Coordinates of C-alpha atoms in Angstrom, one line a residue:
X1275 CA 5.2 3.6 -29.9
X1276 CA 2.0 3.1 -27.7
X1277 CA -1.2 4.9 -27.9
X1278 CA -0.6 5.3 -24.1
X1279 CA 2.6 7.7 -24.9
X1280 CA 0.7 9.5 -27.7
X1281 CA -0.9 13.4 -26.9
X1282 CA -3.8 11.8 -28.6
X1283 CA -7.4 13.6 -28.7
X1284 CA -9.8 12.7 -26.2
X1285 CA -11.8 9.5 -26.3
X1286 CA -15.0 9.5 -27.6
X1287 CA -17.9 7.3 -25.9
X1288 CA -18.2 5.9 -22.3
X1289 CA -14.4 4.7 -21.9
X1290 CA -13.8 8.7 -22.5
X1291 CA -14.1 8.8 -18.0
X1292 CA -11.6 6.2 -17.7
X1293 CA -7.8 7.0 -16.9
X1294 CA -5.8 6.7 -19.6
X1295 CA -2.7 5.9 -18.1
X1296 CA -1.5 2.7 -16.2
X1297 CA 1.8 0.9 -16.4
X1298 CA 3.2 3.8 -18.4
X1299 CA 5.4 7.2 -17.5
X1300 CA 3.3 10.1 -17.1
X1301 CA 5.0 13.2 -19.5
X1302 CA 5.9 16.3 -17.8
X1303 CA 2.8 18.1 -19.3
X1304 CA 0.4 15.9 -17.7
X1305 CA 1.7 16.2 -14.2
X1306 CA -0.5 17.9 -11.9
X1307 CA -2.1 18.1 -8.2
X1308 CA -0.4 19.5 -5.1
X1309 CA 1.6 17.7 -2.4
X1310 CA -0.6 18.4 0.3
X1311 CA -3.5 16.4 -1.8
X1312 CA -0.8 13.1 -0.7
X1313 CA -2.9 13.5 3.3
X1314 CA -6.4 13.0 2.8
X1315 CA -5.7 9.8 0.1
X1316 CA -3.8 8.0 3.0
X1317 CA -5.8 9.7 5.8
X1318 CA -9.0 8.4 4.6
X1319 CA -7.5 5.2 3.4
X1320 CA -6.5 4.5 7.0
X1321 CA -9.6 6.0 8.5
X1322 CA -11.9 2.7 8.0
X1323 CA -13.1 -0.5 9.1
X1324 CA -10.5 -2.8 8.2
X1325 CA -8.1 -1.1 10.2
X1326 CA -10.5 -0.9 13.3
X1327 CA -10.2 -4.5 13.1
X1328 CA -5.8 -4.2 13.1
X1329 CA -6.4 -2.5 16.7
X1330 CA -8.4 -5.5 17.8
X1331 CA -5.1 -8.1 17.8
X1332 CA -3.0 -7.3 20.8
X1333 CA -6.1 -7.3 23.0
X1334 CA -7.9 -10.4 21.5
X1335 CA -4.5 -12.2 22.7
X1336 CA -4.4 -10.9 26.4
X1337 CA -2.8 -7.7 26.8
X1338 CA -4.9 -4.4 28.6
X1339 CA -5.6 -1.7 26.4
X1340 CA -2.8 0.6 27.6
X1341 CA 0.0 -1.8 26.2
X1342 CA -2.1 -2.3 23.0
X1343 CA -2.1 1.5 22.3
X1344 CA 1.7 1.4 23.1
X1345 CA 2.3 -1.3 20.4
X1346 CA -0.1 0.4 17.7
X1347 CA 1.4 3.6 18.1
X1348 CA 5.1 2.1 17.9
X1349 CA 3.9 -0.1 15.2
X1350 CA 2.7 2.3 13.0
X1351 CA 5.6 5.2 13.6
X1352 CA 7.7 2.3 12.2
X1353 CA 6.2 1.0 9.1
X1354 CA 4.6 4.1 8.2
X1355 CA 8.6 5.3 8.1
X1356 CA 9.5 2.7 5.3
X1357 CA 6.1 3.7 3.5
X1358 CA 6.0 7.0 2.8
X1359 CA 9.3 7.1 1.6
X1360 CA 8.5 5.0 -1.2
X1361 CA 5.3 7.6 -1.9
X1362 CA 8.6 10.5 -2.6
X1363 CA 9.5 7.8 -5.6
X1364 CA 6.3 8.4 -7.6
X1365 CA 6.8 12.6 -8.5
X1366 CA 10.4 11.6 -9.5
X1367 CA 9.9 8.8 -11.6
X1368 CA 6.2 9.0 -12.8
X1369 CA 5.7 5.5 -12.6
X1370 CA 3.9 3.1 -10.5
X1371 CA 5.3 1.5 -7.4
X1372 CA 5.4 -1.6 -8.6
X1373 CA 7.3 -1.6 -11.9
X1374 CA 10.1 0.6 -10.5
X1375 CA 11.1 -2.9 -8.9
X1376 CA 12.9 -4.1 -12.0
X1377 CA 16.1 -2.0 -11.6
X1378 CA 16.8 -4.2 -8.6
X1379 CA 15.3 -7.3 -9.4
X1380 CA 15.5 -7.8 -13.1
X1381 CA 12.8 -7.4 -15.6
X1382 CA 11.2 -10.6 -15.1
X1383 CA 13.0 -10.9 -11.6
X1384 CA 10.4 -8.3 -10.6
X1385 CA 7.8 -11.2 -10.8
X1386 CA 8.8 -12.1 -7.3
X1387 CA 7.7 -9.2 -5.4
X1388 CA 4.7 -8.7 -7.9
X1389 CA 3.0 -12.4 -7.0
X1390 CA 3.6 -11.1 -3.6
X1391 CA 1.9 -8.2 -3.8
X1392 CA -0.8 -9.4 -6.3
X1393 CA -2.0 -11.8 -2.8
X1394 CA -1.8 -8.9 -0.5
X1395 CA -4.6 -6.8 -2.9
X1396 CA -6.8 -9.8 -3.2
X1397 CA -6.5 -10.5 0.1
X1398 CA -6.8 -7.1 1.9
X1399 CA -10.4 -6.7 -0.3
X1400 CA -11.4 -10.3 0.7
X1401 CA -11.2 -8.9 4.3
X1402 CA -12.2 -5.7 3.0
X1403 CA -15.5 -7.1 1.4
X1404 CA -16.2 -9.3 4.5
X1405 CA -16.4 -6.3 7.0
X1406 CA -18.5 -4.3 4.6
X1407 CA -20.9 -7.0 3.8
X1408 CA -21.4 -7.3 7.5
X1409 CA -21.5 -3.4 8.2
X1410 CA -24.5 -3.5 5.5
X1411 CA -26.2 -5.9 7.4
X1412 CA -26.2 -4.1 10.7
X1413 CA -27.3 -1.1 9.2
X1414 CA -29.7 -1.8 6.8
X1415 CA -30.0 -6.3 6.8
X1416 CA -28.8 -6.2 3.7
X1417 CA -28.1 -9.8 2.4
X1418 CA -24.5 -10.9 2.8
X1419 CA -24.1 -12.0 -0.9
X1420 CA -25.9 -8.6 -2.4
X1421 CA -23.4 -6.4 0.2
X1422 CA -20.5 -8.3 -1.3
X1423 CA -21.2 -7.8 -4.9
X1424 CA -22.2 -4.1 -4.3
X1425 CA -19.3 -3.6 -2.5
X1426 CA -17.0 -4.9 -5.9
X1427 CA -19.2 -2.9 -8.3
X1428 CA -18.9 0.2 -6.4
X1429 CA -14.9 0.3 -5.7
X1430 CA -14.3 -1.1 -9.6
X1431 CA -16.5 1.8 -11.0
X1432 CA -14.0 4.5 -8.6
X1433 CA -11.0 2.3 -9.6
X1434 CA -11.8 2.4 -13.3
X1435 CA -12.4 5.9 -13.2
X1436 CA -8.5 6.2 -11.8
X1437 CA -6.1 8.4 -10.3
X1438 CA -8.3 12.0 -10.0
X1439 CA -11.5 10.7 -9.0
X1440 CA -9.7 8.5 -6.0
X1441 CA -7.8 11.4 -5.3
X1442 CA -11.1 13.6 -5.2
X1443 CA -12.9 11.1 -3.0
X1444 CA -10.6 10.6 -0.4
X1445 CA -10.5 14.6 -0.1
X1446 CA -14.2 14.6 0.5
X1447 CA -14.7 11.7 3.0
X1448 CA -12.0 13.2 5.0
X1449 CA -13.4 15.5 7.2
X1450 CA -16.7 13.9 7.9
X1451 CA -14.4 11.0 9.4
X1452 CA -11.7 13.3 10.9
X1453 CA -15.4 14.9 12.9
X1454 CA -16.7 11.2 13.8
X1455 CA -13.1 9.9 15.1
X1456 CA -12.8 13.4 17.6
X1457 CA -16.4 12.4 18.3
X1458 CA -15.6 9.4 18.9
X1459 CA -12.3 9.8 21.0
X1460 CA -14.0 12.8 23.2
X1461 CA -16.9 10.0 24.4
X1462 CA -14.8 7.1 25.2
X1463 CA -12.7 9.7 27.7
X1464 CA -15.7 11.3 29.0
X1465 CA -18.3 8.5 28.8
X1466 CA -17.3 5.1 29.0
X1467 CA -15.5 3.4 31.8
X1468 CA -13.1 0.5 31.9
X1469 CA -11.2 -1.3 34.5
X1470 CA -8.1 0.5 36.2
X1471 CA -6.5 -2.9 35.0
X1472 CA -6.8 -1.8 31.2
X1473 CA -4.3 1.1 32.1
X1474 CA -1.9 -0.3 34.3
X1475 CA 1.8 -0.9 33.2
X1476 CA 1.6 -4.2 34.9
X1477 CA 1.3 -7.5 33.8
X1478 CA 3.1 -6.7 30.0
X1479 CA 1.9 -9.3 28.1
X1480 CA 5.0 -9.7 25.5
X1481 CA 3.8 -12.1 22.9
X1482 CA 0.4 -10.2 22.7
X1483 CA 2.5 -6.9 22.6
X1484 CA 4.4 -8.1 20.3
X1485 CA 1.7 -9.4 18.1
X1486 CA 0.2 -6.0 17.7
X1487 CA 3.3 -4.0 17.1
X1488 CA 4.3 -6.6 14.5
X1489 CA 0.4 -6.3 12.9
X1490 CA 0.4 -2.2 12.9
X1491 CA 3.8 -2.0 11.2
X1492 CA 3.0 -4.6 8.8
X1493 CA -0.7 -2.9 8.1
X1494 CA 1.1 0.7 7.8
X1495 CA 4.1 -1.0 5.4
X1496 CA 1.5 -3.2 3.4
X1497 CA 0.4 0.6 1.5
X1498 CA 4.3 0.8 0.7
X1499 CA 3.2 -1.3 -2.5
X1500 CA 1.2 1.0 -4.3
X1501 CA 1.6 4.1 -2.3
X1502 CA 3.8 6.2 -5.2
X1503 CA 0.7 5.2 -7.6
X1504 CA -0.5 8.0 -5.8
X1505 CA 2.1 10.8 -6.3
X1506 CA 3.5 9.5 -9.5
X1507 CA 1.1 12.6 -11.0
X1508 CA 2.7 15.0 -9.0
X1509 CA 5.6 17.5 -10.7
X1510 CA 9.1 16.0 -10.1
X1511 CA 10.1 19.4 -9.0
X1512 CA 7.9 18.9 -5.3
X1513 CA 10.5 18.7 -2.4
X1514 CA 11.0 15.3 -1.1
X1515 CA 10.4 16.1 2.4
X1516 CA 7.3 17.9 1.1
X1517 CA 5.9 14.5 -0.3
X1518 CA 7.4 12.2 3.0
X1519 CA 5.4 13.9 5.5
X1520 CA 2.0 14.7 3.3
X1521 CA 2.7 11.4 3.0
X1522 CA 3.5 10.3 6.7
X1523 CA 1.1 12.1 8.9
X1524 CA -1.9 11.6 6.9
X1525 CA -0.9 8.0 7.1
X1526 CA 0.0 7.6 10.6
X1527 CA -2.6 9.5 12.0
X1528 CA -5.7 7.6 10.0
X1529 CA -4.3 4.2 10.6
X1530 CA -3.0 4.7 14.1
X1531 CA -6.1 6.8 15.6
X1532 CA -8.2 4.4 13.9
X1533 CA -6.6 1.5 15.6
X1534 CA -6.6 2.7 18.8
X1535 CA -10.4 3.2 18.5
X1536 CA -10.6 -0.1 17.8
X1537 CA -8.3 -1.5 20.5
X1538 CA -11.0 0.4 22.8
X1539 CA -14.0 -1.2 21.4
X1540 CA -12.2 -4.2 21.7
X1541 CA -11.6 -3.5 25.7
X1542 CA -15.4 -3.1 26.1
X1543 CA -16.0 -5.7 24.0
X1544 CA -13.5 -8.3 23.5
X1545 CA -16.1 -11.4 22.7
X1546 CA -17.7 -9.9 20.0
X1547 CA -16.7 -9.5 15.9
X1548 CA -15.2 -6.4 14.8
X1549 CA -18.6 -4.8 13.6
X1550 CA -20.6 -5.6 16.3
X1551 CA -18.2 -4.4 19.0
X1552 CA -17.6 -1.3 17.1
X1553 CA -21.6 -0.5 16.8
X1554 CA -21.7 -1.3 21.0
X1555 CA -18.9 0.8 21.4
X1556 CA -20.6 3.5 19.8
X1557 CA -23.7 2.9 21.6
X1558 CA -22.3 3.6 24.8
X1559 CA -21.4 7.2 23.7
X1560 CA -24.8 7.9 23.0
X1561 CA -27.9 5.5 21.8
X1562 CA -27.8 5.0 17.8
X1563 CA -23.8 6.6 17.7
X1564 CA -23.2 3.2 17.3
X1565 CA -25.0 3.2 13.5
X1566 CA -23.5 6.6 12.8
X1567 CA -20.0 5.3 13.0
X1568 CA -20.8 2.3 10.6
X1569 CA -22.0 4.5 8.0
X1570 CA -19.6 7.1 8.6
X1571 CA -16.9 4.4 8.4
X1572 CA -18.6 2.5 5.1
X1573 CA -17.8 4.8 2.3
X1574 CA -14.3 4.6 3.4
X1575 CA -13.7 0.2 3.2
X1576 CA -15.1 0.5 -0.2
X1577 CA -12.6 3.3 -1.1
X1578 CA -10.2 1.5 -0.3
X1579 CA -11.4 -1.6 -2.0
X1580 CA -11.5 0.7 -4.8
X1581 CA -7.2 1.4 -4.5
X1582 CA -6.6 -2.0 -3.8
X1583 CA -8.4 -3.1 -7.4
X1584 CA -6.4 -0.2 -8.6
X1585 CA -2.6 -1.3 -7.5
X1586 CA -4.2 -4.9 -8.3
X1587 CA -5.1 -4.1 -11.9
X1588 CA -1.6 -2.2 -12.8
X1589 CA 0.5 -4.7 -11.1
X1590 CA -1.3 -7.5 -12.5
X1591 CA -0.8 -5.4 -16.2
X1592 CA 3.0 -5.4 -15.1
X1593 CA 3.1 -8.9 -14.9
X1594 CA 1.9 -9.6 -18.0
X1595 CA 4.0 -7.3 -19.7
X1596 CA 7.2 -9.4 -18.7
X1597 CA 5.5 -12.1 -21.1
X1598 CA 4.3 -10.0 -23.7
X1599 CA 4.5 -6.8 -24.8
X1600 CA 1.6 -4.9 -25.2
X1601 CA -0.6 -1.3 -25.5
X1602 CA -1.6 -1.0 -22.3
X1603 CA -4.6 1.2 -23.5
X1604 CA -7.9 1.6 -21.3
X1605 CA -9.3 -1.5 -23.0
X1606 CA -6.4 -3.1 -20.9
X1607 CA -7.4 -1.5 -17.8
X1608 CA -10.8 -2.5 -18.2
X1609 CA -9.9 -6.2 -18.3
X1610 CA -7.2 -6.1 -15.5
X1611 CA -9.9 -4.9 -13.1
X1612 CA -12.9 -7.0 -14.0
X1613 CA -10.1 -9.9 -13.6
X1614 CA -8.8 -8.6 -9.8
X1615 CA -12.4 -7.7 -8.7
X1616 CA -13.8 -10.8 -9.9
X1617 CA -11.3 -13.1 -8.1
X1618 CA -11.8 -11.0 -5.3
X1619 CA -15.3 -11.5 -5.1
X1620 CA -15.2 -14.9 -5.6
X1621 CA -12.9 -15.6 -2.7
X1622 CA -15.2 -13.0 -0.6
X1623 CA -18.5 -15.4 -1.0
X1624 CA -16.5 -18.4 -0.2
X1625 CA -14.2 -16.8 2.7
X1626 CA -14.6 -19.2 6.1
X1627 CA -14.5 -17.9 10.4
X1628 CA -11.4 -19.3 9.7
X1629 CA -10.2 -16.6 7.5
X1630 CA -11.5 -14.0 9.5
X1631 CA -9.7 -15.1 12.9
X1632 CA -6.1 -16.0 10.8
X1633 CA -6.3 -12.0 9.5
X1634 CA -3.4 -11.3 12.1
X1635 CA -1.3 -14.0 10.7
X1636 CA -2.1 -13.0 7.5
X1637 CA -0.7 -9.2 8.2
X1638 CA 2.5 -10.9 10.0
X1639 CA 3.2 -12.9 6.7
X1640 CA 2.8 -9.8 4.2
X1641 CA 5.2 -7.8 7.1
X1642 CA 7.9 -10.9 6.5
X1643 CA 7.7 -10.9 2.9
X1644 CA 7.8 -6.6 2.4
X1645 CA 10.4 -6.2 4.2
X1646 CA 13.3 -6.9 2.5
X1647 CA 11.6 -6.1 -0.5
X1648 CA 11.1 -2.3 1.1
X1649 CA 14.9 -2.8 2.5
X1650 CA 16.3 -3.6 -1.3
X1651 CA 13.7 -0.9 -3.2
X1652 CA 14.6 2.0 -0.9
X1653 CA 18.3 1.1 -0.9
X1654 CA 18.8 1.1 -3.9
X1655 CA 16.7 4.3 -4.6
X1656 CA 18.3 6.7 -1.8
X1657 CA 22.3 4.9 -1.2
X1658 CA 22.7 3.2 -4.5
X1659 CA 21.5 4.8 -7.3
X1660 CA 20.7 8.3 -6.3
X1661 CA 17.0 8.7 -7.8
X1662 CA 18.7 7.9 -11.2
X1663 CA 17.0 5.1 -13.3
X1664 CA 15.9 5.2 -17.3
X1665 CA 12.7 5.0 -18.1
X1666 CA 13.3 3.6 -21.3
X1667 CA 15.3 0.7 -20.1
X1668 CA 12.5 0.0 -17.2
X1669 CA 10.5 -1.1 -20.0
X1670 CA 12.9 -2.8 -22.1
X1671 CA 13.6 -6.4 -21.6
X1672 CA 17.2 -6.6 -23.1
X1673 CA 17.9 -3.2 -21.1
X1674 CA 20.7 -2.1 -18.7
X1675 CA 18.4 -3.7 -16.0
X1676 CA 18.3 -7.3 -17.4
X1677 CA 16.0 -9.6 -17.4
X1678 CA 17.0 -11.2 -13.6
X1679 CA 19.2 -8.9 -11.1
X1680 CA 21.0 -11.2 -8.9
X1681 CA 22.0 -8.3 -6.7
X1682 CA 18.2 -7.8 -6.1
X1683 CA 17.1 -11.2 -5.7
X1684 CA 20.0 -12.2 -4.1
X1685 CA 19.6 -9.5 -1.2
X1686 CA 15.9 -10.6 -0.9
X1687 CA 16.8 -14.2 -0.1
X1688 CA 19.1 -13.5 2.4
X1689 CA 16.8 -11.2 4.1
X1690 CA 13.5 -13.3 4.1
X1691 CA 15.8 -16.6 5.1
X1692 CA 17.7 -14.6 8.0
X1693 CA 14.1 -13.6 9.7
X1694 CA 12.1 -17.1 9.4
X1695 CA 14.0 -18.5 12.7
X1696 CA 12.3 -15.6 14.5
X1697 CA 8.9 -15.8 13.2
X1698 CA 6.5 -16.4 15.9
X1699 CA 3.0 -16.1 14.4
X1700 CA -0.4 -18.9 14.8
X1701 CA 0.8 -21.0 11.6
X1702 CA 4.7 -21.1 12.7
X1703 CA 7.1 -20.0 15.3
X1704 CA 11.1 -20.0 14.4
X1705 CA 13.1 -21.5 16.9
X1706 CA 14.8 -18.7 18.0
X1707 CA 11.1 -16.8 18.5
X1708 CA 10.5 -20.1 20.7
X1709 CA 13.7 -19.3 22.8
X1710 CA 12.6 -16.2 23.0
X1711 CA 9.2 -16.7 24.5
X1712 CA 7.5 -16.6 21.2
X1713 CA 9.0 -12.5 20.9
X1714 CA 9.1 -11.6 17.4
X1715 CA 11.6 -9.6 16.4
X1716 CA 12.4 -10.9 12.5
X1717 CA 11.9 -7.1 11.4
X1718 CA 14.8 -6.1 13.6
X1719 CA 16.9 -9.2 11.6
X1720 CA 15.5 -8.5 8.1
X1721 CA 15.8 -5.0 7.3
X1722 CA 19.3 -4.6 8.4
X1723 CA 20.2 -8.0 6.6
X1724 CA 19.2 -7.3 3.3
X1725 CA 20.2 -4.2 3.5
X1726 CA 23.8 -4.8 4.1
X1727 CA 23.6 -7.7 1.5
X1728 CA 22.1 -5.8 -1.2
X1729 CA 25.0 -2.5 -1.0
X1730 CA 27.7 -6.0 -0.9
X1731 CA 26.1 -6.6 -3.9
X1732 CA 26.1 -3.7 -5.1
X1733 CA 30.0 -3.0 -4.9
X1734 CA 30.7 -4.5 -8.5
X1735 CA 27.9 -2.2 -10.1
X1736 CA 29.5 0.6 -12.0
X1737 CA 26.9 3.7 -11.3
X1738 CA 28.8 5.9 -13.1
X1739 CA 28.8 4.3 -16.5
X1740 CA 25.2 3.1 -15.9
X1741 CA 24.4 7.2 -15.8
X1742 CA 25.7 7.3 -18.9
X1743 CA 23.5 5.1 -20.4
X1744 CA 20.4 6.2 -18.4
X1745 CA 21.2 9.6 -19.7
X1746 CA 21.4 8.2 -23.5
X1747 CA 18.0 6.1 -23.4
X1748 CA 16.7 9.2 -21.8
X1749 CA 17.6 12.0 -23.5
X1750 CA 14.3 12.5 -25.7
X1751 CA 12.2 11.2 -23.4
X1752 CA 9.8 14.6 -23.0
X1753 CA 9.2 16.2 -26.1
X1754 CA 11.1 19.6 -26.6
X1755 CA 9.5 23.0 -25.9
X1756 CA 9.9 24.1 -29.6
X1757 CA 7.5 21.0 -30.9
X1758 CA 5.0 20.6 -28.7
X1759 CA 3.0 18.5 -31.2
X1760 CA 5.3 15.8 -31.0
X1761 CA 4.9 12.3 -30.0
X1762 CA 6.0 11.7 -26.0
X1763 CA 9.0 9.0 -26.4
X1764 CA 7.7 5.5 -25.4
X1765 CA 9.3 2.9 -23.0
X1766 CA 10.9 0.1 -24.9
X1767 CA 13.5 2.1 -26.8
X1768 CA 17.1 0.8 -25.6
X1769 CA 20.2 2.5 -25.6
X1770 CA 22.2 -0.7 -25.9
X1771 CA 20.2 -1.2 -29.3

């Protein structure tokens, strides 16, 4: 049995602030929080500099502003859909995102869609760190190299402290940014002025339309990773629409509003860098707005830098547990971030331009390589098997799950390989993309695909005596009412042993 699982007495010393949870299930009688808490995390999260630069795409490759709202709104309605129902996963399993991929994909299987995801946390706070670092220097000429490395110490410090404190920051900076975004949007209406050619319905641009839809959805999904690492605290007894649409709007309305602001600056601006353009943007509100908005918008990027080390640190602590098994005790924490922030940070000091201008190519490979992961997860959850996993076996490497789930990885394959002949992004386009006029459309292919191979798959799997089992490995999982002093039952225990 793990320390983690213990009702052990508080920790003396400084690692006493520290979570104390990761990987682990969180016990009934540490669930806490209220549903409604879900909106400012992804509101906030949405609501910053990094997605200012999403809403820059579509206009950057040709189209007017008016289609490049249309695409960002449709983009993020779609992938903001797949998203926050994998946030109603946390309250009913109490478990991270991440490791509740090893019912479909095996328990080292899972390592698929982990390296996957362990690239999209580095390299969302490689951009992250980038736009900060600049944002410092505009507002203060803050040295590029000191901006980074602040940046990193800052969001390691919130990430280390865990799931409360990023919970009670993200409730704070929300309103001051929910105040500067209707600022903002009332003086780009009343103030600033822009070519009747920026709202016309003619001249749709369809690979730059495209481009952005594909880049919002993919930005909105890309939270689908970690996004029940959020609600996993929550009591299993919260309604599931409750936790979708806490979920949903605070999600779609920080990403998309955000993005639309910066497909605006972008209009006034379109040969400048995302900081600068926002910062001239601003200024044409009203002299020094421009400075406002950075600083408004800073505390946010490193917040989020701060979730990304976060998912980083327990994913990374998943992987390793497929390996060898271990206490994942704060110690463990400790280590796991230092190691995600510092690779991070290394790749921030040497990022090129070149990084910078592939970002939307970046987002489109992430979208490609989520979604049948999203397609197989949720499947499996809602349609296969019914919100009914073990715990137990989760964690237990000769467990009901096994160690590799064809059905899962099987599904995933067929998904990704079905979508790459209509990629069309700046490092490849499919040939069917090309035919197309370099359109797109491999989410339309993927999602359907693996979804229809993974319930084929799934036609041989006997649910009902697998219930049985999950039921048996389960049964003492809480302690009972009558002993509260006893030990919470740790993952690991088998009931095939």
């Amino acid at each position: 049995m793990t320390s983690e699982d213990r009702i052990s007495p508080p920790t003396p010393g400084p690692l006493a602030a520290i979570e104390r949870r990761s990987i682990g299930y969180v016990p009934l009688r540490e669930r806490h929080g209220k549903v409604w808490h879900l909106f400012p995390v992804w509101f906030t999260g949405g609501a910053q500099l990094a997605t200012v630069a999403t809403g820059f795409i579509g206009v950057s490759m040709g189209a007017n502003l008016l289609w490049s709202m249309i695409a960002i709104l449709l983009g993020c309605a779609f992938g903001t859909f797949f998203m926050a129902f994998h946030s109603t996963q946390g309250p009913q399993l109490g478990l991270p995102q991440m490791i509740q991929s090893r019912p479909q994909f095996g328990y080292m299987g899972a390592l698929l869609v982990w390296g996957v995801a362990l690239i999209s946390y580095v390299g969302y706070n490689v951009f992250n760190q980038v736009l900060a670092g600049d944002a410092l220097h505009e507002i203060a000429g803050a040295p590029s190299t000191l901006s980074y490395v602040a940046v990193t110490v800052v969001a390691g410090a919130i990430a280390l402290a865990g799931y409360d404190w990023i919970h009670r920051i993200q409730r704070w900076l929300s309103l001051p940014l929910i105040i500067i975004l209707a600022v903002i949007t009332v003086g780009f209406f009343a103030v600033v002025r822009l070519p009747d050619s920026e709202w016309s319905l003619a001249g749709f641009n369809t690979p730059a339309f495209l481009a952005q839809f594909v880049a919002a959805a993919a930005y909105q999904l890309s939270w689908a990773i970690y996004v029940s690492d959020y609600s996993r605290y929550l009591p299993p007894n919260v309604p599931i629409r409750s936790t979708f649409w806490s979920t949903y709007t605070g999600t779609f309305l920080g990403g998309a509003w955000t993005m639309l602001l910066g497909a605006g600056a972008a209009a006034l601006n379109a040969k400048m860098d995302v900081i600068p353009a926002l910062q001239a943007f601003g200024d044409q509100i009203f002299h020094g707005f421009g400075t406002v908005i950075l600083i408004v918008s800073l505390p946010g990027l490193v917040t989020i830098s701060a979730l990304n080390f976060y998912g980083g640190s327990l994913t990374l602590l998943s992987a390793l547990d497929c390996f060898r098994r271990f206490e994942p005790t704060r110690v463990a924490r400790v280590v796991s971030l230092a190691l995600i922030a510092g690779v991070a940070l290394m790749l921030t000091l040497a990022a090129s331009k070149s990084f910078m201008e592939n970002f939307g190519a970046f987002l489109a490979i992430l979208f490609y390589l989520f979604t049948p992961w999203t397609a197989v997860n949720l499947v499996d959850f809602y349609l296969v098997r019914h919100t009914h996993y073990s715990i137990r076996e989760i964690f237990n490497p000769r467990g009901i799950y096994g160690r590799w789930s064809w059905r899962g990885l099987t599904a995933y394959a067929v998904g990704f390989i079905a979508m790459i002949p209509f990629w069309s992004t700046t490092w490849y386009t499919g040939p069917v993309a090309e035919a197309l006029g370099g359109v797109d459309i491999s989410v339309v292919i993927g999602l359907p695909v693996a979804t229809v191979a993974y319930l084929i798959a799934c036609r041989s799997l006997d649910t009902d005596a697998e219930r049985i089992l999950v039921a048996q490995a389960d049964a003492d999982l809480e302690p009972s009412s009558d002993t509260p002093s006893a030990e919470a039952v740790t993952p690991g225990g088998s009931a095939l042993d």
